[in-house]
mmCIF file of C-alpha atoms in Angstrom:
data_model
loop_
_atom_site.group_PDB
_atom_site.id
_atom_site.type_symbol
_atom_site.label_atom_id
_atom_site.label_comp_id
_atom_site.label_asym_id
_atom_site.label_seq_id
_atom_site.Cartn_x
_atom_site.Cartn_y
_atom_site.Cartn_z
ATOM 1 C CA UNK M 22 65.458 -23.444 -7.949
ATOM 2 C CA UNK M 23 66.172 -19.918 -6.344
ATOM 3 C CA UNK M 24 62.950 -17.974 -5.162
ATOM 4 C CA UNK M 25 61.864 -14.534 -4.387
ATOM 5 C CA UNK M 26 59.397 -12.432 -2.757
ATOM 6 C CA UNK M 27 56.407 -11.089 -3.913
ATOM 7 C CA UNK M 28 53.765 -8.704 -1.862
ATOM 8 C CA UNK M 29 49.934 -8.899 -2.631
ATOM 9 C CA UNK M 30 47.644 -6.569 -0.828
ATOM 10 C CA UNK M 31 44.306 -8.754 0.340
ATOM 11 C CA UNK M 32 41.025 -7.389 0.200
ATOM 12 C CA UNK M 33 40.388 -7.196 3.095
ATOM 13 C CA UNK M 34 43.330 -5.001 3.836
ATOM 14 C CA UNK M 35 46.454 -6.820 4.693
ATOM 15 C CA UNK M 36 49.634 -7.478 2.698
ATOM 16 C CA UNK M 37 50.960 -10.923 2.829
ATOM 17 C CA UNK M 38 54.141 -12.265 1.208
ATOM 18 C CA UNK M 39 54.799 -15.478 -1.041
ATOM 19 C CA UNK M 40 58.268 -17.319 -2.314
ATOM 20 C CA UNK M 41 58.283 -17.881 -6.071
ATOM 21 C CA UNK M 42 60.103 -18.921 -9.006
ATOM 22 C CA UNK M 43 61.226 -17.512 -12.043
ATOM 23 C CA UNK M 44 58.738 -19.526 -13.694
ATOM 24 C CA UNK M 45 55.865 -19.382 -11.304
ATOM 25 C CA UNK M 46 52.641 -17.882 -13.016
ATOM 26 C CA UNK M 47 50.315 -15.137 -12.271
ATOM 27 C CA UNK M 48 48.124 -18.680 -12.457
ATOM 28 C CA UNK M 49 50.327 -20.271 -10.251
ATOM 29 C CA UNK M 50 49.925 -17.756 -7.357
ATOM 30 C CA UNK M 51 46.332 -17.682 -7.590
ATOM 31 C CA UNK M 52 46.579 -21.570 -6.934
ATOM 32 C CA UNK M 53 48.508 -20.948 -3.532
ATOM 33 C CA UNK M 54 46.021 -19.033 -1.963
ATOM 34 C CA UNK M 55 42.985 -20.353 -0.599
ATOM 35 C CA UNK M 56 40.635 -18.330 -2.680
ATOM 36 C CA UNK M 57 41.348 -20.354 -5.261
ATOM 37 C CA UNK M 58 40.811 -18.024 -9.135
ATOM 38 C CA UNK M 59 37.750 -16.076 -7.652
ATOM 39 C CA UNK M 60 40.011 -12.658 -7.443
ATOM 40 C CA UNK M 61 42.552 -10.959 -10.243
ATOM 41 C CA UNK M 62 45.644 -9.415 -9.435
ATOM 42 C CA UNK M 63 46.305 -6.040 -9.971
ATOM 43 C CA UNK M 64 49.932 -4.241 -11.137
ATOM 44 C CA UNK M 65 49.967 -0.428 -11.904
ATOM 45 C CA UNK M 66 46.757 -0.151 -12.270
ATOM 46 C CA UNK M 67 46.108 -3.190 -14.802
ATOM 47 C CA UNK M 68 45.069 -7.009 -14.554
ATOM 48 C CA UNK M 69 47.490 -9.650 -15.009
ATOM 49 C CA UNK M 70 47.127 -12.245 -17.277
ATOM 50 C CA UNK M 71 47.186 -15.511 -15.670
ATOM 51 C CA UNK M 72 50.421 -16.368 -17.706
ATOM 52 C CA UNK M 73 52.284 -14.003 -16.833
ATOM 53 C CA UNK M 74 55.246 -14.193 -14.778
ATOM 54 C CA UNK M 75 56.262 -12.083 -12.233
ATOM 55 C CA UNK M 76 59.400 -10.189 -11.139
ATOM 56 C CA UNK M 77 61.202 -9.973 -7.447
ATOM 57 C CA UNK M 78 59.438 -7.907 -5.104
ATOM 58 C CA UNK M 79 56.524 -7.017 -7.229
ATOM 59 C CA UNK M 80 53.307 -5.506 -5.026
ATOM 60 C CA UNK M 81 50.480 -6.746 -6.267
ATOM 61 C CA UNK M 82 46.645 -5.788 -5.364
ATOM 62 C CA UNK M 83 44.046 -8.462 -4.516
ATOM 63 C CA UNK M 84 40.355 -7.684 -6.397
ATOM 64 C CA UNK M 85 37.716 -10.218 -6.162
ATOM 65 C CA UNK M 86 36.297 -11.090 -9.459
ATOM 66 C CA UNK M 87 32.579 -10.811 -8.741
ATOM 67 C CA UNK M 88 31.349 -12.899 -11.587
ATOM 68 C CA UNK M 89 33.193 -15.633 -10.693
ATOM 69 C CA UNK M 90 32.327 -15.478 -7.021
ATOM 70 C CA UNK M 91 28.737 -15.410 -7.829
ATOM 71 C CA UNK M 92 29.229 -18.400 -10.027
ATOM 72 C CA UNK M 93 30.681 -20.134 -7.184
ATOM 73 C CA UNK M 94 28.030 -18.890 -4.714
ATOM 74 C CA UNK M 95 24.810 -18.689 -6.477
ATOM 75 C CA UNK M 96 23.864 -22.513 -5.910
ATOM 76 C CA UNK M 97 24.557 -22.422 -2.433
ATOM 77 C CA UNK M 98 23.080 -19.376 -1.531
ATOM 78 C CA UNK M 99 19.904 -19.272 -3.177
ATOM 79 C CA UNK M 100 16.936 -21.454 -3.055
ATOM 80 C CA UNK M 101 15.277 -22.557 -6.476
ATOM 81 C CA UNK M 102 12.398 -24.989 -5.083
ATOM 82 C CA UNK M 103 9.250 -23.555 -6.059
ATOM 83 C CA UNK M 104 7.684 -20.014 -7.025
ATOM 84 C CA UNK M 105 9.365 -16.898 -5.151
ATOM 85 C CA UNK M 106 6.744 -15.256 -6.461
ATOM 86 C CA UNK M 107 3.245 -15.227 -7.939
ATOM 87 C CA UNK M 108 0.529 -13.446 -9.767
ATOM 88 C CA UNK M 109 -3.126 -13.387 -8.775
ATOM 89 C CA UNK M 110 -5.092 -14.768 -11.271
ATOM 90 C CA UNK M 111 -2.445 -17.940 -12.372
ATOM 91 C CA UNK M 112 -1.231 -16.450 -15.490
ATOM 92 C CA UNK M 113 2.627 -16.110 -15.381
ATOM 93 C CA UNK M 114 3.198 -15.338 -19.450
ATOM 94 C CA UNK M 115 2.078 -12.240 -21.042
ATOM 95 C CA UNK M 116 0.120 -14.505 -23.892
ATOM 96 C CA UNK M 117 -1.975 -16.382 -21.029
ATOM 97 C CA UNK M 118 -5.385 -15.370 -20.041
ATOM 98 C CA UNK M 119 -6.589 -15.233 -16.365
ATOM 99 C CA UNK M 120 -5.057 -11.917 -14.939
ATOM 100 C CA UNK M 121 -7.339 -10.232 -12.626
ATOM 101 C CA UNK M 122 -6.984 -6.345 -12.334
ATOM 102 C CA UNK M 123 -7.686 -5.069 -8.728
ATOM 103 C CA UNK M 124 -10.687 -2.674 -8.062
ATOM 104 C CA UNK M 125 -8.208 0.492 -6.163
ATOM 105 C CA UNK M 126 -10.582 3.120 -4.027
ATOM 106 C CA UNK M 127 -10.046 6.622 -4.908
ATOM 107 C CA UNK M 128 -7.100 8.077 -2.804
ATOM 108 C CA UNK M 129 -7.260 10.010 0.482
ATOM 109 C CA UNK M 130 -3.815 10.212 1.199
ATOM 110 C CA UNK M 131 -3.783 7.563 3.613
ATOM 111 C CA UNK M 132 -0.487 6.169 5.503
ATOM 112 C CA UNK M 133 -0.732 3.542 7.877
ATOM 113 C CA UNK M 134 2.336 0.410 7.728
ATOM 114 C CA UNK M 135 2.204 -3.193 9.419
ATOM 115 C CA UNK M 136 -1.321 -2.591 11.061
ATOM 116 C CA UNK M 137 -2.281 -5.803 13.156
ATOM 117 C CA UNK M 138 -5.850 -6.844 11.976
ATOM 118 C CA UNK M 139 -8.118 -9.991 11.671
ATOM 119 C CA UNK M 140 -8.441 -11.840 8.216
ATOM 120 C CA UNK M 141 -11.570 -12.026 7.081
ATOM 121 C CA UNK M 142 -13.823 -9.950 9.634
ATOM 122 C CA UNK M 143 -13.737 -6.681 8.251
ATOM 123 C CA UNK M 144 -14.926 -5.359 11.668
ATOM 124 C CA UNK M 145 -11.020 -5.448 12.878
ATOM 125 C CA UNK M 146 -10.198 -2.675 10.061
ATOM 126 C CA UNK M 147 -11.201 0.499 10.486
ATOM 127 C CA UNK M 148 -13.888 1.936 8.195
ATOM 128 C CA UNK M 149 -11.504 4.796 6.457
ATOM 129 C CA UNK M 150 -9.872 1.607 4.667
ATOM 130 C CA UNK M 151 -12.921 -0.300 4.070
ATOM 131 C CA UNK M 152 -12.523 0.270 0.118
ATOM 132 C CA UNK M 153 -9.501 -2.011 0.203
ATOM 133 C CA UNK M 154 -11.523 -5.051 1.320
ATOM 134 C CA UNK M 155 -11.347 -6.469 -2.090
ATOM 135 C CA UNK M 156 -7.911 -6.424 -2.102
ATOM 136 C CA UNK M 157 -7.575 -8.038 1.044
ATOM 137 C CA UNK M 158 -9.876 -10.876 0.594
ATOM 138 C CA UNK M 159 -8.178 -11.527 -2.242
ATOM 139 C CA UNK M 160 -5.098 -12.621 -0.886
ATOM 140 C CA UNK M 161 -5.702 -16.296 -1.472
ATOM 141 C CA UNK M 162 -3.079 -18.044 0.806
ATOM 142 C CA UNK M 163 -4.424 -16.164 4.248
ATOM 143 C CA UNK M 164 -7.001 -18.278 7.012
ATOM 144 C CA UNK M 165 -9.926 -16.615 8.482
ATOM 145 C CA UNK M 166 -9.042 -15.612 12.175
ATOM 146 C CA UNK M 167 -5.390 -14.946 11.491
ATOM 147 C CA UNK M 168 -3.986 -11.768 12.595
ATOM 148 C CA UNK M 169 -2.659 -10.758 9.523
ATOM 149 C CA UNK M 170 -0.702 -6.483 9.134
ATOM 150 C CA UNK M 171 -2.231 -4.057 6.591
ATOM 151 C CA UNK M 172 0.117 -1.233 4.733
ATOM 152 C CA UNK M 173 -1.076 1.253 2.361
ATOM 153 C CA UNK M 174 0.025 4.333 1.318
ATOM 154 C CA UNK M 175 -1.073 6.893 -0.752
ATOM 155 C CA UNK M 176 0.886 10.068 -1.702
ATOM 156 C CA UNK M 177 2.786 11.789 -4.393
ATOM 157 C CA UNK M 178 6.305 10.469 -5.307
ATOM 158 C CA UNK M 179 8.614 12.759 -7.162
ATOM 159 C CA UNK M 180 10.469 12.304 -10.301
ATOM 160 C CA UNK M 181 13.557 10.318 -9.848
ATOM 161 C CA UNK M 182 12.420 9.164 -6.425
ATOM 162 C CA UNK M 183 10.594 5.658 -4.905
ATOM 163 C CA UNK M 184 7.890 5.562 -2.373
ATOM 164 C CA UNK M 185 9.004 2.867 -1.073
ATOM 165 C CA UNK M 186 12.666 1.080 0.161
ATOM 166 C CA UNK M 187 15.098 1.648 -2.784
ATOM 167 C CA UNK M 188 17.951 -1.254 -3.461
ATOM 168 C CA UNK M 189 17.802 -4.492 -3.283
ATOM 169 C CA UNK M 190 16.737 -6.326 0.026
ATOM 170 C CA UNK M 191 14.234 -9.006 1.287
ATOM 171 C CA UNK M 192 11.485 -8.183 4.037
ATOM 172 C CA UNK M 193 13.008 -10.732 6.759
ATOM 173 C CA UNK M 194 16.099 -8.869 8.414
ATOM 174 C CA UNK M 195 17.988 -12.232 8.360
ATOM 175 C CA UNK M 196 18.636 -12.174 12.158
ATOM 176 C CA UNK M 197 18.647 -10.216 15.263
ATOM 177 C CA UNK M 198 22.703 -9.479 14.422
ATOM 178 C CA UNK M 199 21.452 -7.472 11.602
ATOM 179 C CA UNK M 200 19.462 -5.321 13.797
ATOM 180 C CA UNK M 201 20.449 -2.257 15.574
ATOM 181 C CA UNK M 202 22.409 -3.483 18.630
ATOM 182 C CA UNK M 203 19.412 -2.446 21.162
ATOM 183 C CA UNK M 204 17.084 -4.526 19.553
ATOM 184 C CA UNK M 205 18.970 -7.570 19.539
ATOM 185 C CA UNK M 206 17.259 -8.624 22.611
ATOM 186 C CA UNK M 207 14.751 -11.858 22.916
ATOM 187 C CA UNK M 208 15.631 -13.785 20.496
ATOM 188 C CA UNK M 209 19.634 -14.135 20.711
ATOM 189 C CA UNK M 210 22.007 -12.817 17.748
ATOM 190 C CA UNK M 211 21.496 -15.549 15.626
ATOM 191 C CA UNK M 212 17.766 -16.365 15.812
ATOM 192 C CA UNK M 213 16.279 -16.477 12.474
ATOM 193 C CA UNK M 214 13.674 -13.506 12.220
ATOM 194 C CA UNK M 215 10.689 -14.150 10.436
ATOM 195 C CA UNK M 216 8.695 -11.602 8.202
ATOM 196 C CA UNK M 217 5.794 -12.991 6.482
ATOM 197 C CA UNK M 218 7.350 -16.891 5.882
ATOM 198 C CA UNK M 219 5.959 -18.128 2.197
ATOM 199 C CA UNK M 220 5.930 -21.049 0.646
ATOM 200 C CA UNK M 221 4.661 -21.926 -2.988
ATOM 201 C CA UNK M 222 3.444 -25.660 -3.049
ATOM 202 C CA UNK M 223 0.911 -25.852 -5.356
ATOM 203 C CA UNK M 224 -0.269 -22.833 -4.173
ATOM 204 C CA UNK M 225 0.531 -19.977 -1.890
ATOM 205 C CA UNK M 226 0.965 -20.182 1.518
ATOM 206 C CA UNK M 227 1.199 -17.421 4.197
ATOM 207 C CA UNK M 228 3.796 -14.798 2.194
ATOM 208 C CA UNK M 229 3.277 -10.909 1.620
ATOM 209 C CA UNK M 230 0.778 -9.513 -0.918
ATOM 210 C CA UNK M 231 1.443 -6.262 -2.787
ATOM 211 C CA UNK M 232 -0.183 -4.358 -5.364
ATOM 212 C CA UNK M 233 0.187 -0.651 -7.058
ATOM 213 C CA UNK M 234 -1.288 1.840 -8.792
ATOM 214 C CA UNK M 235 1.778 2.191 -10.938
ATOM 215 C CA UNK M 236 3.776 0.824 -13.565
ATOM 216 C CA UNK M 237 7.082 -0.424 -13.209
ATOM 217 C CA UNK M 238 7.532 0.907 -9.785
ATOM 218 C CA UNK M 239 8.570 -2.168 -8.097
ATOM 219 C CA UNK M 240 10.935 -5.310 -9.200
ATOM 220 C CA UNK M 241 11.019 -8.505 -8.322
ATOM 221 C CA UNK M 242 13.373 -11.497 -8.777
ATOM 222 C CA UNK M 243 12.066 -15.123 -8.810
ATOM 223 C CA UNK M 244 14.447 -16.469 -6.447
ATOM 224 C CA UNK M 245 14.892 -16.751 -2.482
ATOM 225 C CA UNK M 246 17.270 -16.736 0.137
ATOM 226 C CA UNK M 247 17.894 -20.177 1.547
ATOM 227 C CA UNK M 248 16.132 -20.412 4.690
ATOM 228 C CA UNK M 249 19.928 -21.600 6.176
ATOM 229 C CA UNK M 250 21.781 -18.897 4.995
ATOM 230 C CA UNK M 251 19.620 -16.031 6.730
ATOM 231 C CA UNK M 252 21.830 -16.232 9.707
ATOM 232 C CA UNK M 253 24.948 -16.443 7.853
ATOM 233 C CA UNK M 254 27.468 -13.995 8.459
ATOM 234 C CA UNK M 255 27.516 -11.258 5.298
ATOM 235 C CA UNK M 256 24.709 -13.098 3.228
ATOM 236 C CA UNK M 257 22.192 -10.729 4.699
ATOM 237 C CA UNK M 258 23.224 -7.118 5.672
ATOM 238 C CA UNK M 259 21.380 -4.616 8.018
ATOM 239 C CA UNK M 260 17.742 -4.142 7.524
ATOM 240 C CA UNK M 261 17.561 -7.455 5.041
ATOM 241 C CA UNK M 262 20.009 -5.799 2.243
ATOM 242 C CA UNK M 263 20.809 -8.304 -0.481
ATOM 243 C CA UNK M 264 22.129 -5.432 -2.758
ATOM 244 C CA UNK M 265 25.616 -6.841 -2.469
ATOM 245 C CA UNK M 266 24.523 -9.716 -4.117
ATOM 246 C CA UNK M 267 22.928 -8.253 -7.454
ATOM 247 C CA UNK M 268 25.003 -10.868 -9.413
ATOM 248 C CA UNK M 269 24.259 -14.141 -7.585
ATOM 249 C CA UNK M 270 20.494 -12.509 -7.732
ATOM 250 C CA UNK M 271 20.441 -12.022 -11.248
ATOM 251 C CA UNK M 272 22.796 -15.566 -12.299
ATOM 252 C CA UNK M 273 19.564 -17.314 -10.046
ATOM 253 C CA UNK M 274 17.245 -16.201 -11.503
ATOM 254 C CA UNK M 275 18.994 -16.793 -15.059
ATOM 255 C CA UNK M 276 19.533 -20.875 -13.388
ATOM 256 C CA UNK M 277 16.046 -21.420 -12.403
ATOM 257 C CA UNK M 278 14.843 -19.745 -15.909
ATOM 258 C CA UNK M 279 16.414 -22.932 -17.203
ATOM 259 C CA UNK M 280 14.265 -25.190 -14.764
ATOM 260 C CA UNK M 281 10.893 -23.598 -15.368
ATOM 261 C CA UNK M 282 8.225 -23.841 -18.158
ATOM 262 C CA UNK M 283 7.922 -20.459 -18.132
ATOM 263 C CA UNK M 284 10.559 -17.728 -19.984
ATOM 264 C CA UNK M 285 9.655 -14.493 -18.854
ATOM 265 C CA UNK M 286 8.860 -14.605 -14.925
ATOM 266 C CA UNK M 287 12.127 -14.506 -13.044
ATOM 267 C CA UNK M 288 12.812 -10.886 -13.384
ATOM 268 C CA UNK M 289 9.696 -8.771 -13.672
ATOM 269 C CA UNK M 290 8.282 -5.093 -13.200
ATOM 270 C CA UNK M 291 4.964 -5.173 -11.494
ATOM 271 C CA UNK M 292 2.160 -3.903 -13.499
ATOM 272 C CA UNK M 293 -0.379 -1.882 -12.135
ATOM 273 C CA UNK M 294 -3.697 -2.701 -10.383
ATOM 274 C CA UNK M 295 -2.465 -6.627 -10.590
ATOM 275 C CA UNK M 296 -1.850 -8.509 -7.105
ATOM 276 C CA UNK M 297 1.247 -10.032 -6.110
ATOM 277 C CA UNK M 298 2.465 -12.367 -3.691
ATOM 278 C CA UNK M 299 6.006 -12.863 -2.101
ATOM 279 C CA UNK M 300 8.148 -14.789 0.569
ATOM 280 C CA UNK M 301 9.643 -12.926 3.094
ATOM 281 C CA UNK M 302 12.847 -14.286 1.659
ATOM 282 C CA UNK M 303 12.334 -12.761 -2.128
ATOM 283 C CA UNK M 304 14.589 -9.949 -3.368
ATOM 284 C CA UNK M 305 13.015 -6.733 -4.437
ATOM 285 C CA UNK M 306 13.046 -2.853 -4.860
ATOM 286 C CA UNK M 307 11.139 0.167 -5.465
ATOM 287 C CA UNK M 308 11.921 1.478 -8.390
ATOM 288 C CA UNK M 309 12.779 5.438 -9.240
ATOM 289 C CA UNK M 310 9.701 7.110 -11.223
ATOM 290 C CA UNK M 311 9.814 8.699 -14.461
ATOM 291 C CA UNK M 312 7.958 11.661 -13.703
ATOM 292 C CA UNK M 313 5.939 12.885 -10.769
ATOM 293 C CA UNK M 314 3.312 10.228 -9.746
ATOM 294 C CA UNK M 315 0.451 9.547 -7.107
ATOM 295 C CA UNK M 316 0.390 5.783 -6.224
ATOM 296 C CA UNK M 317 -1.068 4.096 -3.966
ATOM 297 C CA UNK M 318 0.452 1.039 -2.624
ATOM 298 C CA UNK M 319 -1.285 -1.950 -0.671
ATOM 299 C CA UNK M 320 0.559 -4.930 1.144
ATOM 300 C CA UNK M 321 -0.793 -7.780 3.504
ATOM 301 C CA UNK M 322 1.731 -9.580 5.426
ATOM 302 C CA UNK M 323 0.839 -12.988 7.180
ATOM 303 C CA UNK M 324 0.741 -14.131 10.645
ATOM 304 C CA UNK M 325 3.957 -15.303 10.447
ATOM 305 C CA UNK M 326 6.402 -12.442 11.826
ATOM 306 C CA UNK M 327 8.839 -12.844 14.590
ATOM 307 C CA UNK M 328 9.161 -8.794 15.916
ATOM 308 C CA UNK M 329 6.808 -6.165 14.899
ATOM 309 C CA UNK M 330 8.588 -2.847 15.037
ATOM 310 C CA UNK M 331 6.360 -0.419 17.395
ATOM 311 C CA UNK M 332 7.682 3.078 16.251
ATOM 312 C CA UNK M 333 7.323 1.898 12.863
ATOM 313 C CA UNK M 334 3.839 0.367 12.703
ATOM 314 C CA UNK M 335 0.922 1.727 12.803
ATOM 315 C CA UNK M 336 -1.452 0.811 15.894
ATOM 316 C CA UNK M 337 -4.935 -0.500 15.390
ATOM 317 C CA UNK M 338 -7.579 2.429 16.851
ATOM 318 C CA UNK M 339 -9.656 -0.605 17.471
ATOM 319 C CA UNK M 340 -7.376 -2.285 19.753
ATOM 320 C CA UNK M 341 -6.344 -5.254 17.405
ATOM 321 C CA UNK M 342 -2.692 -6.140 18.443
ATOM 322 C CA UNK M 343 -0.066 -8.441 17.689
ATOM 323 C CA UNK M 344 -0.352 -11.845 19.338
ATOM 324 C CA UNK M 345 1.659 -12.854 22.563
ATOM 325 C CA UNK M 346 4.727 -14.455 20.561
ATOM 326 C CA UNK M 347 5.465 -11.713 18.151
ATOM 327 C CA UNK M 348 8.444 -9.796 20.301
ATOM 328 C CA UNK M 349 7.474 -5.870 20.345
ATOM 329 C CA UNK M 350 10.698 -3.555 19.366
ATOM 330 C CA UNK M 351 10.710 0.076 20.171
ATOM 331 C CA UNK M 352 12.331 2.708 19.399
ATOM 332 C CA UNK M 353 13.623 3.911 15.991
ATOM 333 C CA UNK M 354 15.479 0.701 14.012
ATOM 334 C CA UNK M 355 17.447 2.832 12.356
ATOM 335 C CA UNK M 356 19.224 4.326 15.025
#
C-alpha cells in the first residue's frame, strides 16, 4: 500500500516525519511513537480524534495530555507507605476528639529562620523566644541533645499575599543539581540533600513541625516524594518545586485516600494554633490571605539536614552552630 508523509511538531521542539497509509489512524500514529497515548495531536488549532485519518503532508502539533501522564506516573513517583503528615494530638477526622490547641505568645514581630539550637535545654534559645518553649517541647518525634533549627516569624501579610513560599514544593531541594551552580560543591550533583528526613512508623520520627496563627494559610498533601526519585532528572525542580506535578500530587493523594481508614486527611488546610508535622519530602504551600492578617508562624526542623544555608539562616547569639557534617552554603541561593 502507497504511503505518505506526515510532520508532527514534538514538545520538546523538533519536527519529525512519519510514512503512513491511507488508512492509518490518528490512533495508529500515536502507537508509533514511543510515548505511547500520553500526548494528543493537534490540527488548526483542534484535537484529533483518535479515529481519524489523516491526509498527505499534514503538520501536526505534539501536546502532552497531563492527565494521562500523571496516571502513568503517579505510582512511580510518589511514595504511599505511611503518614506524610500528622496532627498533634492523634486525631486525623474532624468528629475525633484529642486535638490539642497550642498556647502562641503575644507577637513582637520577631524573624529569625533555621536557627541551630539544642532540643530540650532551653538554655541554647535565646530568652526573646522563650514563650515558644511549649511549642517546641511539643514536637514529639525530637531527642534531647539534638541540634535541632528554630523559625518563627511574626509580621503582617497583606491581602492576596503569603508569608511564606507560595506554589507547590517540598523542603528537601532534591539534589545539589537543583541548586544554584556555586553551591553545588561538597556533595557532587547528584547527592541526595536532606532537609529534615521523616518517617511515620507508628509514630513520628525526626520531620519538620509547623504551626500558625491562621486559618487556611498553609496546605498540605498526604503524600511524599519517593526517596529514589529526589535525584531524578525533572521530578524535582530548583529550590524543591513540585508545582509541575499538581496532578500526580493531587491523583496520590486521591490513591492513598483509597488505602487509608481515614476520608478527609490527604488534602488539608491547616487550622490555627494546632501543630503539625511533615517529611522533608511532603508537598505544600502558603496559601494567599483573604484580607490583611498578622500571623505568626513557628517551625522546628530535625537534626537531619545535609547544607544549612548561611545567608539565609539566622545565627545563634549564643554560639549554638550546626554540627561538623552539615555542609555550610553562602551566599544568596537564589542567585
Amino acid at each position: 500500500m502507497a504511503t505518505f508523509p506526515i510532520y508532527i511538531r514534538h514538545f520538546d521542539g523538533s519536527q519529525r516525519a512519519f510514512d503512513i497509509t491511507l488508512t492509518d489512524t490518528v490512533k495508529d500514529v500515536k502507537e508509533m511513537m514511543e510515548e505511547g497515548d500520553m500526548f494528543d495531536l493537534i490540527y488548526a488549532g483542534a484535537e484529533l480524534d483518535d479515529k481519524q485519518t489523516l491526509e498527505p503532508n499534514m503538520e501536526l502539533e505534539m501536546v502532552v495530555d497531563r492527565q494521562k501522564l500523571a496516571e502513568s506516573r503517579a505510582d512511580e513517583i510518589f511514595d504511599y507507605e505511611g503518614s506524610s503528615f500528622w496532627e498533634y494530638g492523634g486525631a486525623t477526622t474532624e468528629s475525633e476528639r484529642g486535638y490539642v490547641e497550642m498556647e502562641f505568645p503575644p507577637p513582637t514581630d520577631i524573624n529569625i529562620n533555621m536557627m541551630p539550637f539544642v532540643f530540650g535545654d532551653k538554655n541554647s534559645i535565646p530568652s526573646e523566644y522563650h514563650g515558644y518553649l511549649p511549642l517546641i517541647n511539643s514536637c514529639w518525634g525530637l531527642r534531647s541533645g539534638q541540634i535541632c533549627y528554630l523559625t518563627i516569624q511574626e509580621s503582617l501579610v497583606k491581602k492576596d499575599t503569603s508569608q511564606r513560599r507560595a506554589g507547590l514544593h517540598i523542603e528537601t531541594p532534591g539534589s545539589f543539581e537543583n541548586l544554584h551552580p556555586k553551591h553545588r560543591l561538597g556533595g557532587g550533583q547528584n547527592s541526595e540533600i536532606n532537609w529534615g528526613a521523616g518517617i511515620m512508623k507508628y509514630s513520628c520520627f525526626e520531620g519538620i513541625y509547623m504551626s500558625s496563627t491562621v486559618s487556611d494559610s498553609c496546605r498540605v498533601f498526604n503524600c511524599r516524594i519517593r526517596e529514589d526519585k529526589l535525584t531524578e532528572p525533572g521530578i524535582v525542580r530548583s529550590h524543591g518545586d513540585v508545582s509541575h506535578l499538581e496532578p500526580e500530587i493531587k491523583l496520590a493523594c486521591e490513591r492513598r485516600k483509597k488505602l487509608s481508614a481515614y476520608a478527609d486527611n490527604h488534602v488539608i488546610n491547616m487550622k490555627p494554633k494546632r501543630l503539625y508535622w511533615i517529611t522533608d519530602r511532603t508537598p505544600h504551600e502558603s496559601l494567599p490571605l483573604a484580607e490583611d492578617t498578622y500571623r505568626q508562624y513557628f517551625r522546628v526542623v530535625s537534626p537531619s539536614i545535609s547544607v544549612w544555608f548561611a545567608d539565609h539562616s539566622t545565627a545563634n547569639p549564643l554560639g549554638i552552630v550546626p554540627p561538623s557534617d552539615v555542609i555550610i552554603l553562602k551566599g544568596n541561593k537564589f542567585e
